[in-house]
Coordinates of C-alpha atoms and ligand atoms in Angstrom, one line a residue:
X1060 CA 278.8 14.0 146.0
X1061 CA 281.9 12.7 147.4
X1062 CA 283.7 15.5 149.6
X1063 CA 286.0 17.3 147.8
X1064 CA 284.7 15.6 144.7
X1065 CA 284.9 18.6 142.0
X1066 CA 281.4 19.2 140.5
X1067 CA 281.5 17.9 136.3
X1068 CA 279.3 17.9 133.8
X1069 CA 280.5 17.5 129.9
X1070 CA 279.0 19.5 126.9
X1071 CA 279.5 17.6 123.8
X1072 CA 279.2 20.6 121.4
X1073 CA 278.9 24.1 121.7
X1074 CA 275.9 24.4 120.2
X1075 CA 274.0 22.5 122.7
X1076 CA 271.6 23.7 125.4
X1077 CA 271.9 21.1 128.0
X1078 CA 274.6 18.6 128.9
X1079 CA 275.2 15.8 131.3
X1080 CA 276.5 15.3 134.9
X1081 CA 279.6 13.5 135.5
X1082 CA 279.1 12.5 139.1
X1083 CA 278.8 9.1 140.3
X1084 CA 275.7 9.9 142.9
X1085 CA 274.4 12.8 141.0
X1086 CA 274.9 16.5 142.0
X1087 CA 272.6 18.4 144.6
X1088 CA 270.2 21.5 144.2
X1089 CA 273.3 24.5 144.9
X1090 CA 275.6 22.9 143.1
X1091 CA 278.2 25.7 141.9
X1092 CA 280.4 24.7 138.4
X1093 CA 283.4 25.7 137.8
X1094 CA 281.5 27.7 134.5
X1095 CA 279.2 29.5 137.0
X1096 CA 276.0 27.2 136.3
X1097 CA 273.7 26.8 139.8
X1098 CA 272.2 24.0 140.1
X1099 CA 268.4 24.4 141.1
X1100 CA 267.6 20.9 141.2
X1101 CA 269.2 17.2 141.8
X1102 CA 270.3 15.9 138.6
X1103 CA 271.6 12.4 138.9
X1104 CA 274.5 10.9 136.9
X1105 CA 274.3 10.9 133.5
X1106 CA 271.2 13.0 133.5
X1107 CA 270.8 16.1 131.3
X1108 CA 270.8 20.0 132.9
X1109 CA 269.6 22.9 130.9
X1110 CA 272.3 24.8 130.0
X1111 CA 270.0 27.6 129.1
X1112 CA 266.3 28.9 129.5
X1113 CA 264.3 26.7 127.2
X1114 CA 260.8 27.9 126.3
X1115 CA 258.0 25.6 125.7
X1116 CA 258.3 23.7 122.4
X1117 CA 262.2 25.2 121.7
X1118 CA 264.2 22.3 120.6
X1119 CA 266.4 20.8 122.9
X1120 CA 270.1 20.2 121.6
X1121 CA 272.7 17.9 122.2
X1122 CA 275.6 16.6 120.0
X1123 CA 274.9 19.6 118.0
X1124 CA 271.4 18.2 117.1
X1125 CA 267.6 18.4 118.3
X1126 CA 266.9 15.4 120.3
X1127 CA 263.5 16.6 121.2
X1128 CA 261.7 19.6 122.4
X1129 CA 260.2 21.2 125.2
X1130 CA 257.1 20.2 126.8
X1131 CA 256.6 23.2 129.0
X1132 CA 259.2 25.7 129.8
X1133 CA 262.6 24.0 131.2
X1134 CA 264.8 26.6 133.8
X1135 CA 268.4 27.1 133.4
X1136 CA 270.0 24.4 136.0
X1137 CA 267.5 22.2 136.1
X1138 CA 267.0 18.5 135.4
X1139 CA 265.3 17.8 132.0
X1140 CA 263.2 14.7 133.2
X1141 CA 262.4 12.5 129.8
X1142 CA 258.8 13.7 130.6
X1143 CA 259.6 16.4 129.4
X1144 CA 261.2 15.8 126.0
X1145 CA 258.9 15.5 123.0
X1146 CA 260.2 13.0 120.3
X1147 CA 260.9 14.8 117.1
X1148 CA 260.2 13.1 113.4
X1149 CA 262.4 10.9 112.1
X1150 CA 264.3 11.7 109.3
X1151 CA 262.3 11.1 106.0
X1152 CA 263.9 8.4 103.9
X1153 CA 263.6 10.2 100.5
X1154 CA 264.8 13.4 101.3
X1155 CA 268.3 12.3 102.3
X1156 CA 271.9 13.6 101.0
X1157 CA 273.9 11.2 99.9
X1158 CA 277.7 11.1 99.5
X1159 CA 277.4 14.5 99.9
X1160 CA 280.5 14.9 102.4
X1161 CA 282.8 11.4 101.9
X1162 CA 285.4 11.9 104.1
X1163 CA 288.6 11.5 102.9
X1164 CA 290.5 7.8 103.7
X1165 CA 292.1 7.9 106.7
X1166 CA 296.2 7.2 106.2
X1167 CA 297.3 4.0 106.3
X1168 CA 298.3 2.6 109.3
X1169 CA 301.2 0.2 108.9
X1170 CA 303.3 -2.1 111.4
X1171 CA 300.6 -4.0 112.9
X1172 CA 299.4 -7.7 113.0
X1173 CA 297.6 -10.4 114.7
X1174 CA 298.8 -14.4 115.1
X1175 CA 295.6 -16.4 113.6
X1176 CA 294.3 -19.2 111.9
X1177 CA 294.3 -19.0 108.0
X1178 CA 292.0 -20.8 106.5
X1179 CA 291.5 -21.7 102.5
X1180 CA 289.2 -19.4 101.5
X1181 CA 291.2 -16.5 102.8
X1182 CA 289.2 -16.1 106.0
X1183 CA 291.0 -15.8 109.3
X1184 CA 290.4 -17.5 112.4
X1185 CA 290.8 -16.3 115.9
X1186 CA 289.9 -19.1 117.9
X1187 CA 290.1 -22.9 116.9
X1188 CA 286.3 -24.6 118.0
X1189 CA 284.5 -27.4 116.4
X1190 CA 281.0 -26.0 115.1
X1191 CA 278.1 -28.4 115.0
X1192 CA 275.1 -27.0 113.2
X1193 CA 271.5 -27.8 113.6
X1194 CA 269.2 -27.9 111.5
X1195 CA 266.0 -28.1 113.7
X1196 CA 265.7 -27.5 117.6
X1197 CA 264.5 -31.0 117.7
X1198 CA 267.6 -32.7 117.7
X1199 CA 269.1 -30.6 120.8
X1200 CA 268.4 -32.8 123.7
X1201 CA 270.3 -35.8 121.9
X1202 CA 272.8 -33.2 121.2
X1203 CA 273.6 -32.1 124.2
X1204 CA 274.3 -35.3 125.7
X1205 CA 276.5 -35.9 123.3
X1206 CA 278.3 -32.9 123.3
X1207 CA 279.1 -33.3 127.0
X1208 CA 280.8 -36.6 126.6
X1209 CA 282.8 -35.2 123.5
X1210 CA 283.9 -32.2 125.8
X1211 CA 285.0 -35.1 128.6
X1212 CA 286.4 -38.0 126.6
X1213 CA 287.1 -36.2 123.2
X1214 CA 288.7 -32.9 123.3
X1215 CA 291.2 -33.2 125.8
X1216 CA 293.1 -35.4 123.3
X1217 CA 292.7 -32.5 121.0
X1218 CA 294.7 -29.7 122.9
X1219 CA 294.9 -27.3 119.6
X1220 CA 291.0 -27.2 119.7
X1221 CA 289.5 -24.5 122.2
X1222 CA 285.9 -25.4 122.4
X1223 CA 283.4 -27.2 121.0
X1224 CA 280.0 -25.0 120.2
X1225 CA 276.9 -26.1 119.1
X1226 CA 274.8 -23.7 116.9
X1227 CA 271.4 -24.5 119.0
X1228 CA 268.2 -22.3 118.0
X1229 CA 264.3 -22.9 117.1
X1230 CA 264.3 -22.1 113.7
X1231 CA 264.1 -25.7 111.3
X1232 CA 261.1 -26.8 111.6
X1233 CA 257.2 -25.0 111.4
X1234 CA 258.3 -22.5 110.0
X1235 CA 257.5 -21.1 106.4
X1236 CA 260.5 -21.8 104.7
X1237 CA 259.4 -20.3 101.6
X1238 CA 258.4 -17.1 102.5
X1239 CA 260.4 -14.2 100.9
X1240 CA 261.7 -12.9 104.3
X1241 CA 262.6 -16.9 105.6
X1242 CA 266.1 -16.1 103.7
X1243 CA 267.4 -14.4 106.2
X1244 CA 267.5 -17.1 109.2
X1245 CA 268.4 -20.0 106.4
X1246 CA 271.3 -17.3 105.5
X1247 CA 272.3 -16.5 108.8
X1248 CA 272.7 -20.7 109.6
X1249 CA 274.4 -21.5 106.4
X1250 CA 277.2 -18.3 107.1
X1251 CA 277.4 -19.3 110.8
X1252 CA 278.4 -22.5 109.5
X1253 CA 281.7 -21.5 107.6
X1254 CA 282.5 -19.0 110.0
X1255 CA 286.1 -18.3 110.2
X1256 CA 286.6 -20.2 113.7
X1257 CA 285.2 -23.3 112.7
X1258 CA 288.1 -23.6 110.3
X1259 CA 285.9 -25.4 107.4
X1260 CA 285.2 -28.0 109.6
X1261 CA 281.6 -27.8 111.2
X1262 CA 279.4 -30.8 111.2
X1263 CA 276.2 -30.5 111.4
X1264 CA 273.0 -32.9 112.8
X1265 CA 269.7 -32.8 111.8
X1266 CA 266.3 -35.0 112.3
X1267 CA 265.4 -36.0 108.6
X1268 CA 261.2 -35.0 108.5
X1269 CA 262.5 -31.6 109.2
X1270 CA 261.5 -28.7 106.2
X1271 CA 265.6 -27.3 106.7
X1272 CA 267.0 -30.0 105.7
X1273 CA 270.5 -30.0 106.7
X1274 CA 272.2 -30.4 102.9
X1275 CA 270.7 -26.5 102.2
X1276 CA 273.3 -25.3 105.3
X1277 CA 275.7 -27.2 103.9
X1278 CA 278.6 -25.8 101.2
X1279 CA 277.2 -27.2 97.5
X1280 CA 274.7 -29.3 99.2
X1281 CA 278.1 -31.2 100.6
X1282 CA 276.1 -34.7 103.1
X1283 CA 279.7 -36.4 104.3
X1284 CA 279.3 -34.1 107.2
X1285 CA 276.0 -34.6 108.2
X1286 CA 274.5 -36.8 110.5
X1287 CA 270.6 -37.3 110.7
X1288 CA 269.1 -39.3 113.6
X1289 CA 266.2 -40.6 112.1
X1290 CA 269.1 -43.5 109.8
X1291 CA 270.2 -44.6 113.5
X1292 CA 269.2 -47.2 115.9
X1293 CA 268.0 -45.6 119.1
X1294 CA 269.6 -43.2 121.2
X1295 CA 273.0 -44.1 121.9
X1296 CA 273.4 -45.0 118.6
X1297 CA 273.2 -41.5 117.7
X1298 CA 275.2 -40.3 120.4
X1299 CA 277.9 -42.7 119.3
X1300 CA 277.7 -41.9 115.6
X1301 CA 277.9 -38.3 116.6
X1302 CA 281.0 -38.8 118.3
X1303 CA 282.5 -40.8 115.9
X1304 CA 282.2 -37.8 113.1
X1305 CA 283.1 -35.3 115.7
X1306 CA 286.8 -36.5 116.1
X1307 CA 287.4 -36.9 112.5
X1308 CA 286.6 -33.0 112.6
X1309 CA 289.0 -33.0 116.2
X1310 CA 291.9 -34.9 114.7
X1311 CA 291.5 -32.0 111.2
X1312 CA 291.1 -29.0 113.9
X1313 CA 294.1 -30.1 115.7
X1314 CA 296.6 -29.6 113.2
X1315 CA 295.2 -25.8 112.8
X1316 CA 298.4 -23.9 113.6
X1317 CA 298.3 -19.6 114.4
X1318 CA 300.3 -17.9 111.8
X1319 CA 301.0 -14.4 111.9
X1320 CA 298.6 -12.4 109.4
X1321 CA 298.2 -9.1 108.6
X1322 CA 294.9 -6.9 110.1
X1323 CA 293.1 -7.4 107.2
X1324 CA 292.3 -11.1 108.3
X1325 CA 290.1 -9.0 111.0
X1326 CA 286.0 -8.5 110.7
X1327 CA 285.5 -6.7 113.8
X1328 CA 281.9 -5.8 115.1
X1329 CA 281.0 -3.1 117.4
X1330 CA 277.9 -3.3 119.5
X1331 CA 276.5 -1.5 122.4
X1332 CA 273.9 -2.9 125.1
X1333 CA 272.6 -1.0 127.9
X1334 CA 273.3 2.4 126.9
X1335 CA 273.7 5.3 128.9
X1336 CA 274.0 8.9 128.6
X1337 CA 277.9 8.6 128.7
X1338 CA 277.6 6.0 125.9
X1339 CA 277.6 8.4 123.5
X1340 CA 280.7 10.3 125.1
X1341 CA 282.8 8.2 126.3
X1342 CA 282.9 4.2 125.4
X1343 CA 281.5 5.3 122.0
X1344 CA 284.0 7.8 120.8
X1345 CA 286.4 5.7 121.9
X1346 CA 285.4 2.5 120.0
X1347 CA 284.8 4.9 117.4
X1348 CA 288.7 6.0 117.0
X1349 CA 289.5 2.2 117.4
X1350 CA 287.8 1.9 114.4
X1351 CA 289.5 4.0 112.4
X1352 CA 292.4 2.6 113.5
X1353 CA 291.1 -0.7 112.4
X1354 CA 290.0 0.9 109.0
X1355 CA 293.4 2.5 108.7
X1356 CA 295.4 -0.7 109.2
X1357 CA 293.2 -2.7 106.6
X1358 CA 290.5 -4.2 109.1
X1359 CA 286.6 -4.7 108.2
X1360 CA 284.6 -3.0 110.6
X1361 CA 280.8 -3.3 111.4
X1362 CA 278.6 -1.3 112.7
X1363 CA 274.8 -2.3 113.2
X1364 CA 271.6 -2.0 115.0
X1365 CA 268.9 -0.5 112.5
X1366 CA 267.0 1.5 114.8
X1367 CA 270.2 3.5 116.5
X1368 CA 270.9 4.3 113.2
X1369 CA 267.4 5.7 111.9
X1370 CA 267.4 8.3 113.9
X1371 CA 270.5 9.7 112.6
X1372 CA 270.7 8.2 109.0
X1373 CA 270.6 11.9 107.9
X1374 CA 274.6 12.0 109.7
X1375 CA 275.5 8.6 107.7
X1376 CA 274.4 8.7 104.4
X1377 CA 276.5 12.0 103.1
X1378 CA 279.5 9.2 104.4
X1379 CA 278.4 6.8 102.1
X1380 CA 281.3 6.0 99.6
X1381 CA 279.0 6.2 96.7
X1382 CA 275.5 6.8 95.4
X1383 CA 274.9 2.5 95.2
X1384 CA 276.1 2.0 99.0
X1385 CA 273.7 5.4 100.3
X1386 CA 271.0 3.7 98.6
X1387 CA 271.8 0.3 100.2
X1388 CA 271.7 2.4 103.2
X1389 CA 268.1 3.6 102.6
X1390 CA 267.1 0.5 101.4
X1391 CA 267.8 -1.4 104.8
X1392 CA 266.0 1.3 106.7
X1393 CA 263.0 1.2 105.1
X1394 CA 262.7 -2.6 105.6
X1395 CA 262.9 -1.3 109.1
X1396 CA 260.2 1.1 109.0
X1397 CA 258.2 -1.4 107.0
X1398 CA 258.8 -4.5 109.5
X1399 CA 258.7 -2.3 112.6
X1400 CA 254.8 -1.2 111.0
X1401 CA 253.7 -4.8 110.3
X1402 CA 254.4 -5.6 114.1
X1403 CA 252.4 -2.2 114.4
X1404 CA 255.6 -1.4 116.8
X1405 CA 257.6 2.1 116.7
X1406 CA 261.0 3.7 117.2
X1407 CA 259.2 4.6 120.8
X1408 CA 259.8 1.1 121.8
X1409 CA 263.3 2.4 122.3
X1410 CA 265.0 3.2 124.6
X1411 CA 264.6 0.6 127.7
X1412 CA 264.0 1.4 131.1
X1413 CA 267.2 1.2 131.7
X1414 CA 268.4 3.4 129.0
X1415 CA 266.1 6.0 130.4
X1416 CA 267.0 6.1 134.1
X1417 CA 270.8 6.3 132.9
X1418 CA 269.7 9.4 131.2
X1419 CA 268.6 8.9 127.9
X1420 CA 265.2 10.9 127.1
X1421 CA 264.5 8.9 123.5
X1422 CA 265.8 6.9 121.1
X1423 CA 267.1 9.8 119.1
X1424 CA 269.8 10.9 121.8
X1425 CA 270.5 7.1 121.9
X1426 CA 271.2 7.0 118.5
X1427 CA 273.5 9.8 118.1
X1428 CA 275.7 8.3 120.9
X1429 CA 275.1 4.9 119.1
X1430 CA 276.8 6.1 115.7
X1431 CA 280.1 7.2 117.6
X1432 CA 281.1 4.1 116.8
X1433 CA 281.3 3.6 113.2
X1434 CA 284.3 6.5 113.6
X1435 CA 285.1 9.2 110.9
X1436 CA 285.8 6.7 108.0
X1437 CA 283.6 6.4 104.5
X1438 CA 281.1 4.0 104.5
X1439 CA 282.3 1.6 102.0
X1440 CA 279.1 -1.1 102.0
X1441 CA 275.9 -2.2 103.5
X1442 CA 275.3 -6.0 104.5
X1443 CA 271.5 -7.2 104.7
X1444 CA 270.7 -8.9 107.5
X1445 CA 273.4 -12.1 107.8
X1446 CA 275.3 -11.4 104.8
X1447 CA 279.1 -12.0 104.5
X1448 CA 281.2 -9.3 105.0
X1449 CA 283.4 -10.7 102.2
X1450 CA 280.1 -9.7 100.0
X1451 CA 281.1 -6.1 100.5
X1452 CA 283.8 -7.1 97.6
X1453 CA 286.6 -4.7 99.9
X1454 CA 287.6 -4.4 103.6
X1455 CA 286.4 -1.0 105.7
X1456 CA 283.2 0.3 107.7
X1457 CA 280.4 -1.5 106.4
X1458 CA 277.2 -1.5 107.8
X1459 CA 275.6 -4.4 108.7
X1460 CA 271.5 -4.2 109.1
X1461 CA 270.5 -6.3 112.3
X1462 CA 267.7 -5.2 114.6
X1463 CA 269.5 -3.6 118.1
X1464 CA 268.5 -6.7 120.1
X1465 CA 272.1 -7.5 121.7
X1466 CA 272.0 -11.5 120.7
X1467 CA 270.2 -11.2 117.6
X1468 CA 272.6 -8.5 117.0
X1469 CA 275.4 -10.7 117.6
X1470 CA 274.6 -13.6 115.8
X1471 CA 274.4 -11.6 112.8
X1472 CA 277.0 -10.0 113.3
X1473 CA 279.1 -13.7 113.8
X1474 CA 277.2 -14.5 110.6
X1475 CA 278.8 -11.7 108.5
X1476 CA 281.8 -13.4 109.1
X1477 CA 282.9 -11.6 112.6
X1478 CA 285.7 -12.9 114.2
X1479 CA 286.0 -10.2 117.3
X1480 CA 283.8 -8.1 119.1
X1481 CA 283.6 -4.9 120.7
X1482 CA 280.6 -4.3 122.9
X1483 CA 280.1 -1.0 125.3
X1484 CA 277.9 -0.9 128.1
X1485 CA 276.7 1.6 130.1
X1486 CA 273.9 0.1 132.4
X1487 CA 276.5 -3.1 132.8
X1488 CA 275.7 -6.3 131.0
X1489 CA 277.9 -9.7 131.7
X1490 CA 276.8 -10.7 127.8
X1491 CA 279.5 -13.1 125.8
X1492 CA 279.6 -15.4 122.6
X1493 CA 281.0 -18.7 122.1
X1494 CA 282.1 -18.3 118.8
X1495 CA 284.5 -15.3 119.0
X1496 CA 286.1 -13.1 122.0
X1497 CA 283.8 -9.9 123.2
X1498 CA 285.2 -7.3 124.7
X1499 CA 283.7 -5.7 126.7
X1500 CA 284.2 -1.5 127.3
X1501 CA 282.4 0.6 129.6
X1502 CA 281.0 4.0 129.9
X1503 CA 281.1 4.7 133.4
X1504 CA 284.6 4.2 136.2
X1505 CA 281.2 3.6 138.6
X1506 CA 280.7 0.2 136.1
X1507 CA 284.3 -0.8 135.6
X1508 CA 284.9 -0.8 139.2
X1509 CA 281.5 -2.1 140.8
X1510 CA 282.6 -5.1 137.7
X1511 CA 286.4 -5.6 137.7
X1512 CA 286.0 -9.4 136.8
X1513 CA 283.6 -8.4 133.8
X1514 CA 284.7 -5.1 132.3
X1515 CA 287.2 -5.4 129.9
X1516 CA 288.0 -1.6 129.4
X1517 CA 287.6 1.5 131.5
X1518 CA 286.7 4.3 129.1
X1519 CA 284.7 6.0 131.9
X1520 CA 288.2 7.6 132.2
X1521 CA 287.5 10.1 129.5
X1522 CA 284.6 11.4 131.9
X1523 CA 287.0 12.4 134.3
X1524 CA 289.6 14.0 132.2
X1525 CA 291.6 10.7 133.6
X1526 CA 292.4 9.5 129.6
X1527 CA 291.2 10.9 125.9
X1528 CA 289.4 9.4 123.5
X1529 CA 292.0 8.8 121.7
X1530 CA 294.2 6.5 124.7
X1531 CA 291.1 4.8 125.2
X1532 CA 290.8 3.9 121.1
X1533 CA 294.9 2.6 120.9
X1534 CA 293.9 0.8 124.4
X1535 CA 290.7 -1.0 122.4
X1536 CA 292.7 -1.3 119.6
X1537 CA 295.6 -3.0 121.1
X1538 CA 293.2 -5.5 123.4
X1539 CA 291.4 -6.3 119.3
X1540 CA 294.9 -7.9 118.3
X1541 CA 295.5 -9.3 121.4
X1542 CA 292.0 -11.3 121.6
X1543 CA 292.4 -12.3 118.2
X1544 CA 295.9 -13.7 118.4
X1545 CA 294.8 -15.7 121.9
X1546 CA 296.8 -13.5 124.1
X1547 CA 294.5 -12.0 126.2
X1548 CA 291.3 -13.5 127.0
X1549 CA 288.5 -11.3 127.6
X1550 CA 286.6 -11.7 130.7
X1551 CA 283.8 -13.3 129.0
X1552 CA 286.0 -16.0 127.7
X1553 CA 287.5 -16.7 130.7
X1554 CA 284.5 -17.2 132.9
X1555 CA 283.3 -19.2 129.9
X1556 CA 280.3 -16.5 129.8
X1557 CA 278.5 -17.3 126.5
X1558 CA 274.8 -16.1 125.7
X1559 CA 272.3 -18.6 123.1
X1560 CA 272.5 -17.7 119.7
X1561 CA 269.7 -15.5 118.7
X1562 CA 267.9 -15.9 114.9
X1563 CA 266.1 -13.0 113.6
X1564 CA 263.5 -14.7 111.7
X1565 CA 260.7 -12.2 110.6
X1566 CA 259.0 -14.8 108.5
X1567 CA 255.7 -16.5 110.0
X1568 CA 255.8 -19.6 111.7
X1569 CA 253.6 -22.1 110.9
Ligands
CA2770 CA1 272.6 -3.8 121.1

């Protein structure tokens, strides 16, 4: 402890037995809170402390809820080590309430909106990049060659067009294409391809032996944008083709002009990677009242990440609109449970290590802090894995099934039609996409400052009493229009940070 420092910790509800330390370095044995607690061991930041006695095999609360319980007998003022938390049962699938407690809609929130790229199917764009697809990993080293001269000699004539990205992954070929489970990677490549910042114009390259052939990514089967090296004489022949097509699909992107459009033109994705214990206080809350912000000014929102939700489905499900969208809900958990038992994994496999020295015991006080961010709003629809938000038939939270993996996450997410995203971190991660601005929030001031030029947002603030969840959630909000409308580039955009695209294929390979 810095001198002088005063000793924090932060009990989420009342109810709860134990809560978390505040303190960058952690707090000594002697420790004195303002409440009276004595500390009678270290307890390092983010770490739990009991609150109370806890006999052997009482439960142990936080967020109002049993995240685990006892292994042996836990004294007041103490550090609850993870070894000593036993996982409780997930909640059973069939025994759930649902649209037991809708909320009611939040009030509309008028007045705001965002300058972006409208395209003909209604869809907004907020960047301008020509998207070349793939069809098979197999073409990628010919690709890449070219796309480095088109990024040299091409699109600097093209100053309206931000980037060119190409949609490289391993998916294509030897794989079983007609297995019932293979539609979710063919899905996920044919919505990636009219996502809203390719602007209807992405190309697309593919071998021609390959078992994806290129014409099933493409919009009704559409060829005129499709080049496949195996009609073309040798290798610069291809690269030359290739170049060719991609500044017909330059010289269309160029004349893309931002207009101002109102929030509903916004699918907006919130993530977290690297959790901590304050995750679930601080960045989460936060993103969670930017949310409903987003919700209340006609945005769609999604939330994600199938296995920090499981754990607290039982909290989601009475928020389910409607009986259909509760059992949508269900339904994309138990493909979950079902896929997760194939693999013969578990929920166990979750948290990290790096989760659990930031404090998190198990996945289910990860997933409580995980769920801050869908906000207080109705669930109004459930997306399988890759499925466009549009689907969902009205803007709102949805919730998007993807597996918690931050890149298979993402691409899913960019899939569903996302065209910003929100993405809290607690451990630190310097993770970005191509394809749409990520901003990035943290949990912790430690974070923000030890990564100024990476952090977007401070909401380690809240911690400290420094801002509320609520300042944090306008700040979030605010940065969401500003991203989108090409104002503000998140740090990940301006160091041109940009992860691989991730497929979640849980079909066999061949
Ligand atoms: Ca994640």
């Amino acid at each position: 402890m810095e001198l002088n420092e005063t000793p924090r910790y932060i009990q989420v509800h009342t109810d709860d037995n134990v809560a978390i330390v505040v303190n960058a370095k952690g707090l000594p044995e002697g420790t004195v809170f303002d409440s009276g607690l004595t500390l009678k061991s270290y307890v390092p930041q983010g770490h739990k402390v009991a609150l109370r006695d806890i006999g052997e095999s009482e439960p142990i609360i936080r967020y109002g809820v049993t995240i685990g319980y006892a292994v042996s007998p836990i004294e007041k003022g103490t550090w609850i080590k993870e070894s000593l938390v036993q996982l409780p049962e997930p909640p059973q699938l069939d025994e759930l309430p649902i649209a037991t407690n809708v909320p009611e809609a939040l009030p509309p929130l008028e007045g705001y909106t965002f300058e972006g790229y409208l395209n003909d199917d209604g869809s907004v764009g907020t960047k301008n990049i020509l998207g070349i697809v793939t069809s098979v990993q197999c073409v990628v080293g010919v690709l890449q060659f070219a796309v480095k001269r088109i990024k040299a000699e091409l699109l600097p004539k093209y100053p309206n067009v931000d980037d060119v990205v190409m949609l490289n992954h391993s998916y294509g070929c030897g794989v079983a294409i007609n297995a019932p489970e293979a539609v979710i990677p063919i899905r996920t490549l044919q919505n990636l391809a009219t996502h809203p910042n390719f602007g209807g114009q992405a190309m697309f390259v593919g071998l021609g032996c390959e078992k994806l052939q290129p014409d099933r990514l493409t919009q009704n089967g559409d060829t005129s944008g499709i080049v496949s090296l195996q009609e073309h004489q040798g290798f610069l022949d291809m690269v030359r083709v290739i170049m060719e097509m991609a500044e017909q699909h330059l010289i269309a992107l160029n004349q893309r002009k931002r207009v101002t459009c109102p929030v509903s033109g916004l699918v907006v994705g919130m993530q977290c990677g690297g959790s901590d214990a304050f995750s679930g206080v601080t960045a989460n809350p936060a993103v969670g009242y930017a949310t409903d912000l987003l919700v209340r000014a006609g945005a769609t929102v999604l939330f994600s990440e199938v296995t920090e939700v499981r754990d607290a489905v039982h909290l989601l499900t009475p928020r389910a609109a409607n009986e259909h969208v509760g059992r949508a809900l269900i339904r994309e958990m138990k493909w979950y449970d079902d896929y997760l038992r194939r693999g013969d994994a578990d929920r166990s496999a979750n948290p990290s290590p790096g989760n659990k020295k930031g404090g998190l015991a198990n996945v289910v006080e990860k997933s409580l802090g995980s769920v801050a961010k869908s906000g207080s709003s109705p669930i109004v629809g459930v997306l399988a894995p890759g499925e466009k938000a549009s689907q969902a038939g009205q803007p709102g939270l949805l919730f998007a099934a993807t597996p918690a993996s931050d890149f298979v996450c993402g691409t899913l997410q960019l899939a569903s039609g996302m065209n910003v995203h929100v993405f809290t971190t607690g451990r630190g991660t310097p993770y970005g996409l191509a394809m749409a601005p990520v901003i990035k929030v943290a949990t912790r001031t430690s974070l923000a400052q030890q990564w100024a030029d990476l952090i977007d947002i401070n909401a380690g603030r809240i911690a400290t009493g420094d801002a509320t969840i609520e300042d944090v959630g306008w700040e979030i909000f605010r940065f969401i229009l500003d991203a989108a409308s090409g104002r503000k580039k998140p740090w990940a955009d301006h160091w041109g940070l940009h992860n691989d695209l991730a497929l979640f294929n849980p079909a066999p390979l061949t």
